[in-house]
Amino acid sequence: MNFLELLIVILSTFVVYFLINQKKLSPVLASSLVTLIFVFILRFYSMNKYESLVFCSSFLGMTSTSRVGYVGLFFSCVFLLGIIKLSATYFTGIGGALGFTAFVSVLFPFLIEKLYKFIFLKY
Amino acid sequence: MGFDIIKILCGLLALINPDLGYSNYMILNNNWSHFLASVFVAIISANVTFFLTQFEMIGPVLASSLVGLLGYLFIKQYAALVYCASFVGMSSVAVGYNHYLISLASFLAFVVFHLSTNYLTGHGGKLGTIAFVASILVYLLFL
């Protein structure tokens, strides 16, 4: 994991999350628009290898505030990067793998939060 | 014949789980034009993405986001379905996918998409997971 990758993931996730939950943009529009803009910026600086990372993290940003908050989303960014690094060789060339990775990584903080509320706050 | 099978399948699924709001709506109101339009949109958007993916200059990420954006701009009521199907189209030719398998996978994605309408709403990666389920099913069955 290098710092630039983490920065790209956090930036694109939170931009999409902010656009959807604060500016009330459609999730599809926010995700595709942010991906397009980021892809063109990355291509301008010849960093094409980070394209899939941006796309994957934009799915993470499509999460609703009722599911995961800002802190939970930060942790899911780290999880996402870890899962992508570990599963880079698997699932290559199969559609939806990036979305599935995002789904799994957002599931961790969601379940931890649920578990915490169930054990300590009794609801 | 195939259409009847789909009708029976949807009816059975709706009987098993009455919460499948959208499927029920389509069956009860006999809204088959909407159903067919959804299938058509899913198959077309997956195939367009798959076609664009093969150009090295465009690539899967740009192709999918472009199709998603166009889907939102022109057919807003099917935007989520278009985006979901475009993930199916990101499948690679190197793995062995072709236009027939992509069409099949996008149809499966459409079925799963409609069955999961009331589940996991607002959960990031839901559409991608649906596409992944459809793609991996086709991969395991035919490749």
PDB file of N, CA and C in Angstrom, chain A residues 57-111:
ATOM      1  N   SER A  57     -13.520   2.656  -5.733  1.00  0.00           N
ATOM      2  CA  SER A  57     -13.805   3.487  -4.562  1.00  0.00           C
ATOM      3  C   SER A  57     -15.029   4.381  -4.781  1.00  0.00           C
ATOM      4  N   SER A  58     -15.368   4.643  -6.055  1.00  0.00           N
ATOM      5  CA  SER A  58     -16.599   5.408  -6.287  1.00  0.00           C
ATOM      6  C   SER A  58     -17.832   4.591  -5.900  1.00  0.00           C
ATOM      7  N   PHE A  59     -17.743   3.260  -6.005  1.00  0.00           N
ATOM      8  CA  PHE A  59     -18.862   2.405  -5.549  1.00  0.00           C
ATOM      9  C   PHE A  59     -18.993   2.474  -4.033  1.00  0.00           C
ATOM     10  N   LEU A  60     -17.836   2.585  -3.392  1.00  0.00           N
ATOM     11  CA  LEU A  60     -17.820   2.693  -1.928  1.00  0.00           C
ATOM     12  C   LEU A  60     -18.548   3.964  -1.496  1.00  0.00           C
ATOM     13  N   GLY A  61     -18.342   5.017  -2.279  1.00  0.00           N
ATOM     14  CA  GLY A  61     -18.987   6.295  -1.975  1.00  0.00           C
ATOM     15  C   GLY A  61     -20.485   6.288  -2.208  1.00  0.00           C
ATOM     16  N   MET A  62     -20.991   5.276  -2.917  1.00  0.00           N
ATOM     17  CA  MET A  62     -22.430   5.190  -3.181  1.00  0.00           C
ATOM     18  C   MET A  62     -23.216   4.735  -1.958  1.00  0.00           C
ATOM     19  N   THR A  63     -22.504   4.488  -0.851  1.00  0.00           N
ATOM     20  CA  THR A  63     -23.159   4.076   0.396  1.00  0.00           C
ATOM     21  C   THR A  63     -23.980   5.224   0.987  1.00  0.00           C
ATOM     22  N   SER A  64     -25.112   4.867   1.579  1.00  0.00           N
ATOM     23  CA  SER A  64     -25.976   5.873   2.199  1.00  0.00           C
ATOM     24  C   SER A  64     -25.501   6.180   3.618  1.00  0.00           C
ATOM     25  N   THR A  65     -25.820   7.377   4.106  1.00  0.00           N
ATOM     26  CA  THR A  65     -25.429   7.748   5.483  1.00  0.00           C
ATOM     27  C   THR A  65     -26.103   6.861   6.524  1.00  0.00           C
ATOM     28  N   SER A  66     -27.281   6.306   6.159  1.00  0.00           N
ATOM     29  CA  SER A  66     -27.979   5.433   7.101  1.00  0.00           C
ATOM     30  C   SER A  66     -27.241   4.111   7.306  1.00  0.00           C
ATOM     31  N   ARG A  67     -26.357   3.777   6.390  1.00  0.00           N
ATOM     32  CA  ARG A  67     -25.596   2.518   6.497  1.00  0.00           C
ATOM     33  C   ARG A  67     -24.284   2.723   7.246  1.00  0.00           C
ATOM     34  N   VAL A  68     -23.467   3.617   6.730  1.00  0.00           N
ATOM     35  CA  VAL A  68     -22.142   3.834   7.326  1.00  0.00           C
ATOM     36  C   VAL A  68     -21.865   5.334   7.368  1.00  0.00           C
ATOM     37  N   GLY A  69     -21.268   5.796   8.488  1.00  0.00           N
ATOM     38  CA  GLY A  69     -20.908   7.210   8.622  1.00  0.00           C
ATOM     39  C   GLY A  69     -19.524   7.488   8.052  1.00  0.00           C
ATOM     40  N   TYR A  70     -19.041   8.705   8.305  1.00  0.00           N
ATOM     41  CA  TYR A  70     -17.744   9.107   7.744  1.00  0.00           C
ATOM     42  C   TYR A  70     -16.577   8.269   8.281  1.00  0.00           C
ATOM     43  N   VAL A  71     -16.621   7.973   9.593  1.00  0.00           N
ATOM     44  CA  VAL A  71     -15.529   7.194  10.203  1.00  0.00           C
ATOM     45  C   VAL A  71     -15.523   5.765   9.649  1.00  0.00           C
ATOM     46  N   GLY A  72     -16.723   5.184   9.600  1.00  0.00           N
ATOM     47  CA  GLY A  72     -16.854   3.830   9.054  1.00  0.00           C
ATOM     48  C   GLY A  72     -16.389   3.764   7.617  1.00  0.00           C
ATOM     49  N   LEU A  73     -16.688   4.817   6.876  1.00  0.00           N
ATOM     50  CA  LEU A  73     -16.298   4.863   5.462  1.00  0.00           C
ATOM     51  C   LEU A  73     -14.782   4.952   5.310  1.00  0.00           C
ATOM     52  N   PHE A  74     -14.148   5.668   6.240  1.00  0.00           N
ATOM     53  CA  PHE A  74     -12.676   5.759   6.201  1.00  0.00           C
ATOM     54  C   PHE A  74     -12.065   4.372   6.396  1.00  0.00           C
ATOM     55  N   PHE A  75     -12.608   3.625   7.371  1.00  0.00           N
ATOM     56  CA  PHE A  75     -12.099   2.274   7.601  1.00  0.00           C
ATOM     57  C   PHE A  75     -12.353   1.373   6.392  1.00  0.00           C
ATOM     58  N   SER A  76     -13.523   1.549   5.771  1.00  0.00           N
ATOM     59  CA  SER A  76     -13.817   0.706   4.600  1.00  0.00           C
ATOM     60  C   SER A  76     -12.892   1.040   3.427  1.00  0.00           C
ATOM     61  N   CYS A  77     -12.401   2.300   3.360  1.00  0.00           N
ATOM     62  CA  CYS A  77     -11.404   2.660   2.340  1.00  0.00           C
ATOM     63  C   CYS A  77     -10.136   1.833   2.524  1.00  0.00           C
ATOM     64  N   VAL A  78      -9.700   1.732   3.783  1.00  0.00           N
ATOM     65  CA  VAL A  78      -8.479   0.961   4.083  1.00  0.00           C
ATOM     66  C   VAL A  78      -8.709  -0.516   3.770  1.00  0.00           C
ATOM     67  N   PHE A  79      -9.891  -1.025   4.174  1.00  0.00           N
ATOM     68  CA  PHE A  79     -10.247  -2.420   3.879  1.00  0.00           C
ATOM     69  C   PHE A  79     -10.233  -2.669   2.369  1.00  0.00           C
ATOM     70  N   LEU A  80     -10.804  -1.715   1.654  1.00  0.00           N
ATOM     71  CA  LEU A  80     -10.912  -1.833   0.191  1.00  0.00           C
ATOM     72  C   LEU A  80      -9.537  -1.995  -0.453  1.00  0.00           C
ATOM     73  N   LEU A  81      -8.622  -1.129  -0.019  1.00  0.00           N
ATOM     74  CA  LEU A  81      -7.274  -1.175  -0.588  1.00  0.00           C
ATOM     75  C   LEU A  81      -6.598  -2.513  -0.269  1.00  0.00           C
ATOM     76  N   GLY A  82      -6.808  -2.979   0.971  1.00  0.00           N
ATOM     77  CA  GLY A  82      -6.236  -4.268   1.379  1.00  0.00           C
ATOM     78  C   GLY A  82      -6.808  -5.411   0.561  1.00  0.00           C
ATOM     79  N   ILE A  83      -8.129  -5.415   0.376  1.00  0.00           N
ATOM     80  CA  ILE A  83      -8.782  -6.501  -0.370  1.00  0.00           C
ATOM     81  C   ILE A  83      -8.338  -6.476  -1.830  1.00  0.00           C
ATOM     82  N   ILE A  84      -8.234  -5.269  -2.411  1.00  0.00           N
ATOM     83  CA  ILE A  84      -7.795  -5.169  -3.817  1.00  0.00           C
ATOM     84  C   ILE A  84      -6.378  -5.711  -3.968  1.00  0.00           C
ATOM     85  N   LYS A  85      -5.516  -5.379  -3.008  1.00  0.00           N
ATOM     86  CA  LYS A  85      -4.131  -5.854  -3.064  1.00  0.00           C
ATOM     87  C   LYS A  85      -4.069  -7.375  -2.975  1.00  0.00           C
ATOM     88  N   LEU A  86      -4.915  -7.933  -2.091  1.00  0.00           N
ATOM     89  CA  LEU A  86      -4.886  -9.387  -1.876  1.00  0.00           C
ATOM     90  C   LEU A  86      -5.539 -10.149  -3.026  1.00  0.00           C
ATOM     91  N   SER A  87      -6.616  -9.550  -3.594  1.00  0.00           N
ATOM     92  CA  SER A  87      -7.374 -10.292  -4.611  1.00  0.00           C
ATOM     93  C   SER A  87      -7.088  -9.808  -6.034  1.00  0.00           C
ATOM     94  N   ALA A  88      -5.918  -9.165  -6.213  1.00  0.00           N
ATOM     95  CA  ALA A  88      -5.609  -8.607  -7.536  1.00  0.00           C
ATOM     96  C   ALA A  88      -5.528  -9.692  -8.612  1.00  0.00           C
ATOM     97  N   THR A  89      -5.005 -10.848  -8.231  1.00  0.00           N
ATOM     98  CA  THR A  89      -4.832 -11.905  -9.229  1.00  0.00           C
ATOM     99  C   THR A  89      -6.113 -12.706  -9.477  1.00  0.00           C
ATOM    100  N   TYR A  90      -6.993 -12.715  -8.476  1.00  0.00           N
ATOM    101  CA  TYR A  90      -8.276 -13.404  -8.656  1.00  0.00           C
ATOM    102  C   TYR A  90      -9.242 -12.458  -9.357  1.00  0.00           C
ATOM    103  N   PHE A  91     -10.303 -13.004  -9.882  1.00  0.00           N
ATOM    104  CA  PHE A  91     -11.426 -12.220 -10.432  1.00  0.00           C
ATOM    105  C   PHE A  91     -11.048 -11.298 -11.586  1.00  0.00           C
ATOM    106  N   THR A  92      -9.841 -11.407 -12.109  1.00  0.00           N
ATOM    107  CA  THR A  92      -9.509 -10.489 -13.204  1.00  0.00           C
ATOM    108  C   THR A  92     -10.300 -10.880 -14.447  1.00  0.00           C
ATOM    109  N   GLY A  93     -10.906  -9.889 -15.083  1.00  0.00           N
ATOM    110  CA  GLY A  93     -11.662 -10.130 -16.304  1.00  0.00           C
ATOM    111  C   GLY A  93     -13.086 -10.580 -16.083  1.00  0.00           C
ATOM    112  N   ILE A  94     -13.528 -10.607 -14.827  1.00  0.00           N
ATOM    113  CA  ILE A  94     -14.930 -10.973 -14.547  1.00  0.00           C
ATOM    114  C   ILE A  94     -15.674  -9.708 -14.118  1.00  0.00           C
ATOM    115  N   GLY A  95     -16.744  -9.404 -14.813  1.00  0.00           N
ATOM    116  CA  GLY A  95     -17.495  -8.175 -14.553  1.00  0.00           C
ATOM    117  C   GLY A  95     -18.079  -8.126 -13.164  1.00  0.00           C
ATOM    118  N   GLY A  96     -18.037  -6.949 -12.555  1.00  0.00           N
ATOM    119  CA  GLY A  96     -18.633  -6.771 -11.238  1.00  0.00           C
ATOM    120  C   GLY A  96     -17.709  -7.054 -10.075  1.00  0.00           C
ATOM    121  N   ALA A  97     -16.463  -7.456 -10.379  1.00  0.00           N
ATOM    122  CA  ALA A  97     -15.526  -7.800  -9.304  1.00  0.00           C
ATOM    123  C   ALA A  97     -15.196  -6.582  -8.444  1.00  0.00           C
ATOM    124  N   LEU A  98     -15.093  -5.419  -9.083  1.00  0.00           N
ATOM    125  CA  LEU A  98     -14.772  -4.197  -8.336  1.00  0.00           C
ATOM    126  C   LEU A  98     -15.920  -3.819  -7.403  1.00  0.00           C
ATOM    127  N   GLY A  99     -17.140  -3.956  -7.906  1.00  0.00           N
ATOM    128  CA  GLY A  99     -18.322  -3.663  -7.097  1.00  0.00           C
ATOM    129  C   GLY A  99     -18.443  -4.621  -5.922  1.00  0.00           C
ATOM    130  N   PHE A 100     -18.134  -5.867  -6.173  1.00  0.00           N
ATOM    131  CA  PHE A 100     -18.183  -6.894  -5.121  1.00  0.00           C
ATOM    132  C   PHE A 100     -17.157  -6.580  -4.034  1.00  0.00           C
ATOM    133  N   THR A 101     -15.959  -6.158  -4.466  1.00  0.00           N
ATOM    134  CA  THR A 101     -14.908  -5.774  -3.517  1.00  0.00           C
ATOM    135  C   THR A 101     -15.379  -4.609  -2.648  1.00  0.00           C
ATOM    136  N   ALA A 102     -16.006  -3.624  -3.300  1.00  0.00           N
ATOM    137  CA  ALA A 102     -16.522  -2.467  -2.553  1.00  0.00           C
ATOM    138  C   ALA A 102     -17.593  -2.911  -1.554  1.00  0.00           C
ATOM    139  N   PHE A 103     -18.452  -3.817  -1.999  1.00  0.00           N
ATOM    140  CA  PHE A 103     -19.534  -4.325  -1.149  1.00  0.00           C
ATOM    141  C   PHE A 103     -18.971  -5.003   0.102  1.00  0.00           C
ATOM    142  N   VAL A 104     -17.964  -5.853  -0.102  1.00  0.00           N
ATOM    143  CA  VAL A 104     -17.366  -6.584   1.022  1.00  0.00           C
ATOM    144  C   VAL A 104     -16.679  -5.608   1.975  1.00  0.00           C
ATOM    145  N   SER A 105     -15.976  -4.625   1.420  1.00  0.00           N
ATOM    146  CA  SER A 105     -15.233  -3.715   2.297  1.00  0.00           C
ATOM    147  C   SER A 105     -16.157  -2.779   3.081  1.00  0.00           C
ATOM    148  N   VAL A 106     -17.316  -2.474   2.528  1.00  0.00           N
ATOM    149  CA  VAL A 106     -18.247  -1.620   3.283  1.00  0.00           C
ATOM    150  C   VAL A 106     -19.043  -2.448   4.290  1.00  0.00           C
ATOM    151  N   LEU A 107     -19.032  -3.753   4.104  1.00  0.00           N
ATOM    152  CA  LEU A 107     -19.751  -4.652   5.006  1.00  0.00           C
ATOM    153  C   LEU A 107     -19.066  -4.736   6.378  1.00  0.00           C
ATOM    154  N   PHE A 108     -17.727  -4.651   6.380  1.00  0.00           N
ATOM    155  CA  PHE A 108     -16.964  -4.771   7.626  1.00  0.00           C
ATOM    156  C   PHE A 108     -17.355  -3.708   8.659  1.00  0.00           C
ATOM    157  N   PRO A 109     -17.208  -2.404   8.342  1.00  0.00           N
ATOM    158  CA  PRO A 109     -17.591  -1.388   9.336  1.00  0.00           C
ATOM    159  C   PRO A 109     -19.066  -1.421   9.689  1.00  0.00           C
ATOM    160  N   PHE A 110     -19.911  -1.784   8.700  1.00  0.00           N
ATOM    161  CA  PHE A 110     -21.353  -1.870   8.931  1.00  0.00           C
ATOM    162  C   PHE A 110     -21.661  -2.928   9.989  1.00  0.00           C
ATOM    163  N   LEU A 111     -21.044  -4.106   9.839  1.00  0.00           N
ATOM    164  CA  LEU A 111     -21.293  -5.203  10.784  1.00  0.00           C
ATOM    165  C   LEU A 111     -20.676  -4.914  12.147  1.00  0.00           C
TER     166      LEU A 111
END
